[in-house]
PDB file of C-alpha atoms in Angstrom:
ATOM      1  CA  MET R   1     -28.769  -2.204 -20.534  1.00 85.00           C
ATOM      2  CA  GLU R   2     -30.810  -4.467 -18.233  1.00 90.00           C
ATOM      3  CA  LYS R   3     -29.967  -7.524 -20.356  1.00 94.00           C
ATOM      4  CA  ILE R   4     -26.273  -6.672 -20.175  1.00 95.00           C
ATOM      5  CA  LEU R   5     -26.453  -6.094 -16.420  1.00 96.00           C
ATOM      6  CA  GLY R   6     -28.116  -9.492 -16.098  1.00 97.00           C
ATOM      7  CA  GLU R   7     -25.157 -11.013 -17.915  1.00 98.00           C
ATOM      8  CA  ILE R   8     -22.765  -9.187 -15.586  1.00 98.00           C
ATOM      9  CA  ALA R   9     -24.788 -10.318 -12.554  1.00 98.00           C
ATOM     10  CA  GLU R  10     -24.107 -13.912 -13.596  1.00 98.00           C
ATOM     11  CA  ILE R  11     -20.394 -13.123 -13.196  1.00 98.00           C
ATOM     12  CA  VAL R  12     -20.358 -11.124  -9.939  1.00 98.00           C
ATOM     13  CA  GLY R  13     -23.735 -11.982  -8.401  1.00 98.00           C
ATOM     14  CA  SER R  14     -26.848  -9.821  -8.496  1.00 97.00           C
ATOM     15  CA  GLU R  15     -25.951  -8.362  -5.076  1.00 98.00           C
ATOM     16  CA  ASN R  16     -22.993  -6.643  -6.767  1.00 97.00           C
ATOM     17  CA  VAL R  17     -24.866  -4.939  -9.629  1.00 97.00           C
ATOM     18  CA  PHE R  18     -26.890  -1.753  -9.181  1.00 94.00           C
ATOM     19  CA  SER R  19     -28.630   0.505 -11.663  1.00 92.00           C
ATOM     20  CA  ASP R  20     -31.065   2.399  -9.461  1.00 88.00           C
ATOM     21  CA  GLU R  21     -30.704   6.156  -9.294  1.00 84.00           C
ATOM     22  CA  VAL R  22     -29.888   6.315  -5.574  1.00 79.00           C
ATOM     23  CA  GLU R  23     -26.930   3.912  -5.820  1.00 83.00           C
ATOM     24  CA  CYS R  24     -25.615   5.598  -8.959  1.00 74.00           C
ATOM     25  CA  LEU R  25     -25.873   9.075  -7.425  1.00 73.00           C
ATOM     26  CA  ALA R  26     -24.099   7.878  -4.268  1.00 76.00           C
ATOM     27  CA  CYS R  27     -20.943   7.193  -6.279  1.00 76.00           C
ATOM     28  CA  SER R  28     -21.220  10.128  -8.691  1.00 77.00           C
ATOM     29  CA  ARG R  29     -18.628  12.254  -6.898  1.00 73.00           C
ATOM     30  CA  ASP R  30     -15.055  12.010  -5.718  1.00 68.00           C
ATOM     31  CA  MET R  31     -13.109  14.630  -3.744  1.00 74.00           C
ATOM     32  CA  SER R  32     -13.153  17.036  -6.704  1.00 72.00           C
ATOM     33  CA  VAL R  33     -15.843  19.501  -7.731  1.00 73.00           C
ATOM     34  CA  HIS R  34     -16.866  17.267 -10.629  1.00 70.00           C
ATOM     35  CA  GLN R  35     -19.790  14.886 -10.933  1.00 76.00           C
ATOM     36  CA  GLY R  36     -20.312  11.924 -13.235  1.00 78.00           C
ATOM     37  CA  ILE R  37     -23.340   9.689 -12.924  1.00 81.00           C
ATOM     38  CA  PRO R  38     -22.940   6.101 -14.121  1.00 87.00           C
ATOM     39  CA  ASP R  39     -25.736   4.051 -15.641  1.00 91.00           C
ATOM     40  CA  ALA R  40     -24.709   1.161 -13.402  1.00 95.00           C
ATOM     41  CA  LEU R  41     -22.464   0.370 -10.463  1.00 94.00           C
ATOM     42  CA  VAL R  42     -20.713  -3.018 -10.419  1.00 97.00           C
ATOM     43  CA  PHE R  43     -18.516  -4.458  -7.662  1.00 97.00           C
ATOM     44  CA  ALA R  44     -15.799  -6.905  -8.747  1.00 98.00           C
ATOM     45  CA  LYS R  45     -13.735  -9.120  -6.450  1.00 98.00           C
ATOM     46  CA  THR R  46     -11.263 -10.797  -8.818  1.00 98.00           C
ATOM     47  CA  THR R  47      -9.158 -10.032 -11.875  1.00 98.00           C
ATOM     48  CA  GLU R  48     -11.110 -12.690 -13.758  1.00 99.00           C
ATOM     49  CA  GLN R  49     -14.399 -10.935 -12.965  1.00 99.00           C
ATOM     50  CA  VAL R  50     -12.962  -7.616 -14.150  1.00 99.00           C
ATOM     51  CA  SER R  51     -11.819  -9.305 -17.365  1.00 99.00           C
ATOM     52  CA  ALA R  52     -15.239 -10.843 -18.015  1.00 99.00           C
ATOM     53  CA  ILE R  53     -16.988  -7.517 -17.357  1.00 99.00           C
ATOM     54  CA  MET R  54     -14.607  -5.685 -19.687  1.00 99.00           C
ATOM     55  CA  LYS R  55     -15.227  -8.247 -22.457  1.00 99.00           C
ATOM     56  CA  ILE R  56     -18.966  -7.616 -22.231  1.00 98.00           C
ATOM     57  CA  ALA R  57     -18.551  -3.831 -22.089  1.00 98.00           C
ATOM     58  CA  HIS R  58     -16.154  -3.913 -25.050  1.00 98.00           C
ATOM     59  CA  ARG R  59     -18.548  -6.056 -27.080  1.00 98.00           C
ATOM     60  CA  GLU R  60     -21.467  -3.732 -26.285  1.00 98.00           C
ATOM     61  CA  LYS R  61     -19.396  -0.518 -26.601  1.00 97.00           C
ATOM     62  CA  ILE R  62     -20.231   0.544 -23.038  1.00 97.00           C
ATOM     63  CA  PRO R  63     -17.712   2.814 -21.314  1.00 96.00           C
ATOM     64  CA  VAL R  64     -16.254   1.543 -18.032  1.00 96.00           C
ATOM     65  CA  THR R  65     -14.701   3.703 -15.335  1.00 91.00           C
ATOM     66  CA  PRO R  66     -12.722   1.886 -12.624  1.00 93.00           C
ATOM     67  CA  ARG R  67     -12.997   3.171  -9.057  1.00 90.00           C
ATOM     68  CA  GLY R  68     -11.153   2.360  -5.858  1.00 80.00           C
ATOM     69  CA  SER R  69     -11.668   4.555  -2.822  1.00 80.00           C
ATOM     70  CA  GLY R  70     -12.869   7.563  -4.803  1.00 75.00           C
ATOM     71  CA  THR R  71     -10.317   9.912  -3.230  1.00 71.00           C
ATOM     72  CA  SER R  72      -9.247  11.483  -6.529  1.00 75.00           C
ATOM     73  CA  VAL R  73      -9.209  15.269  -6.576  1.00 70.00           C
ATOM     74  CA  THR R  74      -9.207  15.334 -10.385  1.00 72.00           C
ATOM     75  CA  GLY R  75     -12.461  13.613 -11.297  1.00 68.00           C
ATOM     76  CA  ALA R  76     -10.474  10.622 -12.582  1.00 75.00           C
ATOM     77  CA  VAL R  77     -12.849   8.069 -11.044  1.00 76.00           C
ATOM     78  CA  LEU R  78     -16.019   9.624 -12.440  1.00 75.00           C
ATOM     79  CA  PRO R  79     -17.746   8.459 -15.600  1.00 79.00           C
ATOM     80  CA  VAL R  80     -17.744  11.037 -18.374  1.00 82.00           C
ATOM     81  CA  ARG R  81     -20.854   9.736 -20.117  1.00 84.00           C
ATOM     82  CA  GLY R  82     -22.663   7.121 -18.106  1.00 88.00           C
ATOM     83  CA  GLY R  83     -21.658   3.537 -18.591  1.00 93.00           C
ATOM     84  CA  ILE R  84     -20.456   1.219 -15.853  1.00 96.00           C
ATOM     85  CA  LEU R  85     -18.640   2.371 -12.745  1.00 92.00           C
ATOM     86  CA  LEU R  86     -16.521  -0.658 -11.827  1.00 96.00           C
ATOM     87  CA  ASP R  87     -15.783  -0.550  -8.100  1.00 94.00           C
ATOM     88  CA  LEU R  88     -12.587  -2.405  -7.149  1.00 96.00           C
ATOM     89  CA  HIS R  89     -12.430  -1.650  -3.428  1.00 94.00           C
ATOM     90  CA  GLN R  90     -13.327  -5.252  -2.529  1.00 96.00           C
ATOM     91  CA  MET R  91     -10.150  -6.420  -4.280  1.00 98.00           C
ATOM     92  CA  ASN R  92      -8.251  -5.571  -1.112  1.00 98.00           C
ATOM     93  CA  ASN R  93      -5.910  -8.467  -0.374  1.00 98.00           C
ATOM     94  CA  ILE R  94      -2.206  -8.255   0.315  1.00 98.00           C
ATOM     95  CA  LEU R  95      -1.112 -11.339  -1.621  1.00 98.00           C
ATOM     96  CA  GLU R  96       2.575 -11.485  -0.741  1.00 96.00           C
ATOM     97  CA  ILE R  97       5.262  -9.615   1.165  1.00 96.00           C
ATOM     98  CA  ASN R  98       8.746 -10.605  -0.013  1.00 95.00           C
ATOM     99  CA  LYS R  99      11.211  -9.262   2.570  1.00 94.00           C
ATOM    100  CA  LYS R 100      14.251 -10.680   0.768  1.00 94.00           C
ATOM    101  CA  ASP R 101      13.604  -8.942  -2.557  1.00 92.00           C
ATOM    102  CA  PHE R 102      11.701  -5.977  -1.074  1.00 92.00           C
ATOM    103  CA  TYR R 103       8.389  -6.227  -2.860  1.00 94.00           C
ATOM    104  CA  ALA R 104       4.730  -6.726  -2.120  1.00 95.00           C
ATOM    105  CA  ARG R 105       2.026  -8.115  -4.385  1.00 96.00           C
ATOM    106  CA  VAL R 106      -1.309  -6.469  -3.668  1.00 98.00           C
ATOM    107  CA  GLU R 107      -4.738  -6.084  -5.213  1.00 98.00           C
ATOM    108  CA  PRO R 108      -5.854  -2.611  -6.343  1.00 97.00           C
ATOM    109  CA  GLY R 109      -8.256  -2.049  -3.451  1.00 97.00           C
ATOM    110  CA  VAL R 110      -5.603  -2.338  -0.738  1.00 98.00           C
ATOM    111  CA  ILE R 111      -5.459   0.888   1.271  1.00 97.00           C
ATOM    112  CA  CYS R 112      -2.057   2.600   1.497  1.00 96.00           C
ATOM    113  CA  MET R 113      -2.141   2.826   5.296  1.00 96.00           C
ATOM    114  CA  GLN R 114      -3.137  -0.858   5.549  1.00 97.00           C
ATOM    115  CA  LEU R 115      -0.177  -1.835   3.367  1.00 98.00           C
ATOM    116  CA  ASN R 116       2.206   0.283   5.421  1.00 97.00           C
ATOM    117  CA  ALA R 117       0.898  -1.155   8.704  1.00 98.00           C
ATOM    118  CA  THR R 118       1.599  -4.656   7.375  1.00 98.00           C
ATOM    119  CA  LEU R 119       5.034  -3.688   6.046  1.00 97.00           C
ATOM    120  CA  ALA R 120       5.981  -1.933   9.305  1.00 97.00           C
ATOM    121  CA  LYS R 121       5.869  -5.278  11.132  1.00 96.00           C
ATOM    122  CA  ASP R 122       9.009  -6.152   9.161  1.00 94.00           C
ATOM    123  CA  GLY R 123      10.594  -2.703   9.347  1.00 95.00           C
ATOM    124  CA  LEU R 124       9.568  -1.858   5.773  1.00 96.00           C
ATOM    125  CA  MET R 125       7.433   0.868   4.199  1.00 95.00           C
ATOM    126  CA  PHE R 126       5.796   1.920   0.950  1.00 95.00           C
ATOM    127  CA  PRO R 127       7.079   5.521   0.790  1.00 94.00           C
ATOM    128  CA  PRO R 128       4.413   7.314  -1.286  1.00 92.00           C
ATOM    129  CA  ASN R 129       2.030   8.807   1.253  1.00 86.00           C
ATOM    130  CA  PRO R 130      -0.674  11.040  -0.167  1.00 87.00           C
ATOM    131  CA  GLY R 131      -2.665  13.150   2.265  1.00 84.00           C
ATOM    132  CA  SER R 132      -5.459  10.624   1.845  1.00 86.00           C
ATOM    133  CA  GLU R 133      -3.279   7.591   2.695  1.00 89.00           C
ATOM    134  CA  ALA R 134      -5.793   6.432   5.322  1.00 93.00           C
ATOM    135  CA  ILE R 135      -8.334   5.829   2.552  1.00 89.00           C
ATOM    136  CA  ALA R 136      -6.377   5.926  -0.742  1.00 91.00           C
ATOM    137  CA  SER R 137      -6.241   2.630  -2.645  1.00 94.00           C
ATOM    138  CA  ILE R 138      -3.069   1.331  -4.243  1.00 96.00           C
ATOM    139  CA  GLY R 139      -4.864   1.031  -7.604  1.00 94.00           C
ATOM    140  CA  GLY R 140      -5.782   4.700  -7.484  1.00 90.00           C
ATOM    141  CA  MET R 141      -2.273   5.628  -6.415  1.00 92.00           C
ATOM    142  CA  VAL R 142      -0.824   3.713  -9.364  1.00 94.00           C
ATOM    143  CA  SER R 143      -3.264   5.275 -11.829  1.00 90.00           C
ATOM    144  CA  THR R 144      -2.422   8.820 -10.707  1.00 88.00           C
ATOM    145  CA  ASN R 145       1.244   8.311  -9.718  1.00 91.00           C
ATOM    146  CA  ALA R 146       0.410   9.532  -6.225  1.00 88.00           C
ATOM    147  CA  SER R 147       3.035  10.948  -3.929  1.00 89.00           C
ATOM    148  CA  GLY R 148       3.162  12.896  -0.691  1.00 87.00           C
ATOM    149  CA  HIS R 149       5.582  14.796   1.501  1.00 89.00           C
ATOM    150  CA  ARG R 150       8.180  12.004   1.267  1.00 89.00           C
ATOM    151  CA  ALA R 151       8.341  12.290  -2.553  1.00 90.00           C
ATOM    152  CA  VAL R 152      11.358  14.602  -2.582  1.00 90.00           C
ATOM    153  CA  LYS R 153      13.452  12.010  -0.760  1.00 92.00           C
ATOM    154  CA  TYR R 154      11.871   8.728  -1.876  1.00 92.00           C
ATOM    155  CA  GLY R 155      10.031   9.407  -5.151  1.00 92.00           C
ATOM    156  CA  THR R 156       6.472   8.762  -6.274  1.00 94.00           C
ATOM    157  CA  THR R 157       4.371   5.639  -6.741  1.00 93.00           C
ATOM    158  CA  ARG R 158       5.820   4.781 -10.158  1.00 95.00           C
ATOM    159  CA  ASP R 159       9.268   4.456  -8.579  1.00 94.00           C
ATOM    160  CA  TYR R 160       8.009   1.433  -6.613  1.00 93.00           C
ATOM    161  CA  ILE R 161       6.225  -0.552  -9.327  1.00 94.00           C
ATOM    162  CA  LYS R 162       8.043  -3.728 -10.363  1.00 93.00           C
ATOM    163  CA  GLY R 163       5.143  -5.117 -12.343  1.00 94.00           C
ATOM    164  CA  LEU R 164       1.414  -4.954 -12.896  1.00 96.00           C
ATOM    165  CA  THR R 165      -1.377  -7.303 -13.796  1.00 96.00           C
ATOM    166  CA  VAL R 166      -3.596  -5.223 -16.074  1.00 97.00           C
ATOM    167  CA  VAL R 167      -7.001  -5.856 -17.624  1.00 98.00           C
ATOM    168  CA  LEU R 168      -7.209  -4.105 -20.991  1.00 98.00           C
ATOM    169  CA  ALA R 169     -10.359  -2.537 -22.433  1.00 97.00           C
ATOM    170  CA  ASP R 170     -11.146  -5.708 -24.407  1.00 98.00           C
ATOM    171  CA  GLY R 171     -10.801  -7.897 -21.292  1.00 98.00           C
ATOM    172  CA  THR R 172      -7.344  -9.249 -22.101  1.00 99.00           C
ATOM    173  CA  ILE R 173      -5.224  -9.794 -18.986  1.00 98.00           C
ATOM    174  CA  ILE R 174      -1.555  -8.857 -19.324  1.00 97.00           C
ATOM    175  CA  HIS R 175       1.369  -9.022 -16.912  1.00 96.00           C
ATOM    176  CA  THR R 176       4.051  -6.341 -17.117  1.00 95.00           C
ATOM    177  CA  GLY R 177       7.391  -5.579 -15.550  1.00 91.00           C
ATOM    178  CA  THR R 178      10.137  -7.591 -13.949  1.00 79.00           C
ATOM    179  CA  THR R 179       7.642  -9.945 -12.310  1.00 66.00           C
ATOM    180  CA  ALA R 180       5.853 -10.856 -15.576  1.00 64.00           C
TER     181      ALA R 180
END
């Protein structure tokens, strides 16, 4: 595993790769009762880095679990059997707000409340508002179809997705939806 982590460190920098027990234990829980300890923790900052990491993991048959804010109450962000915990919270840029066509392009680590604060400046909002909206990442909300008390009137996260840029398990990057 150390050789593989060295290869990953060349992609994201050694300051973004951890395999010591303390770091791995620190991210072994979410807001559920479950625990899953990764063999390594890796921080990615770009889609291209995620793709390169996934290519290596796929080649070496290492499981990868993506993680945003870690606010899941289901254990969804915890590794089942070691592997790499791929932390995406540093991918937190709001790339575009299109007021005319009512959409925003964001990275997965953007926090729901941060997005809504930005949208509010233009009288807009992203309606899904889970109880953890102050710390919930958009990537996590998409992966769990998060909602909140406005869901009855406005719907859930999936109702507001026009397209996604997705990195597949083999590292392939695909673009889906009406914005593809």
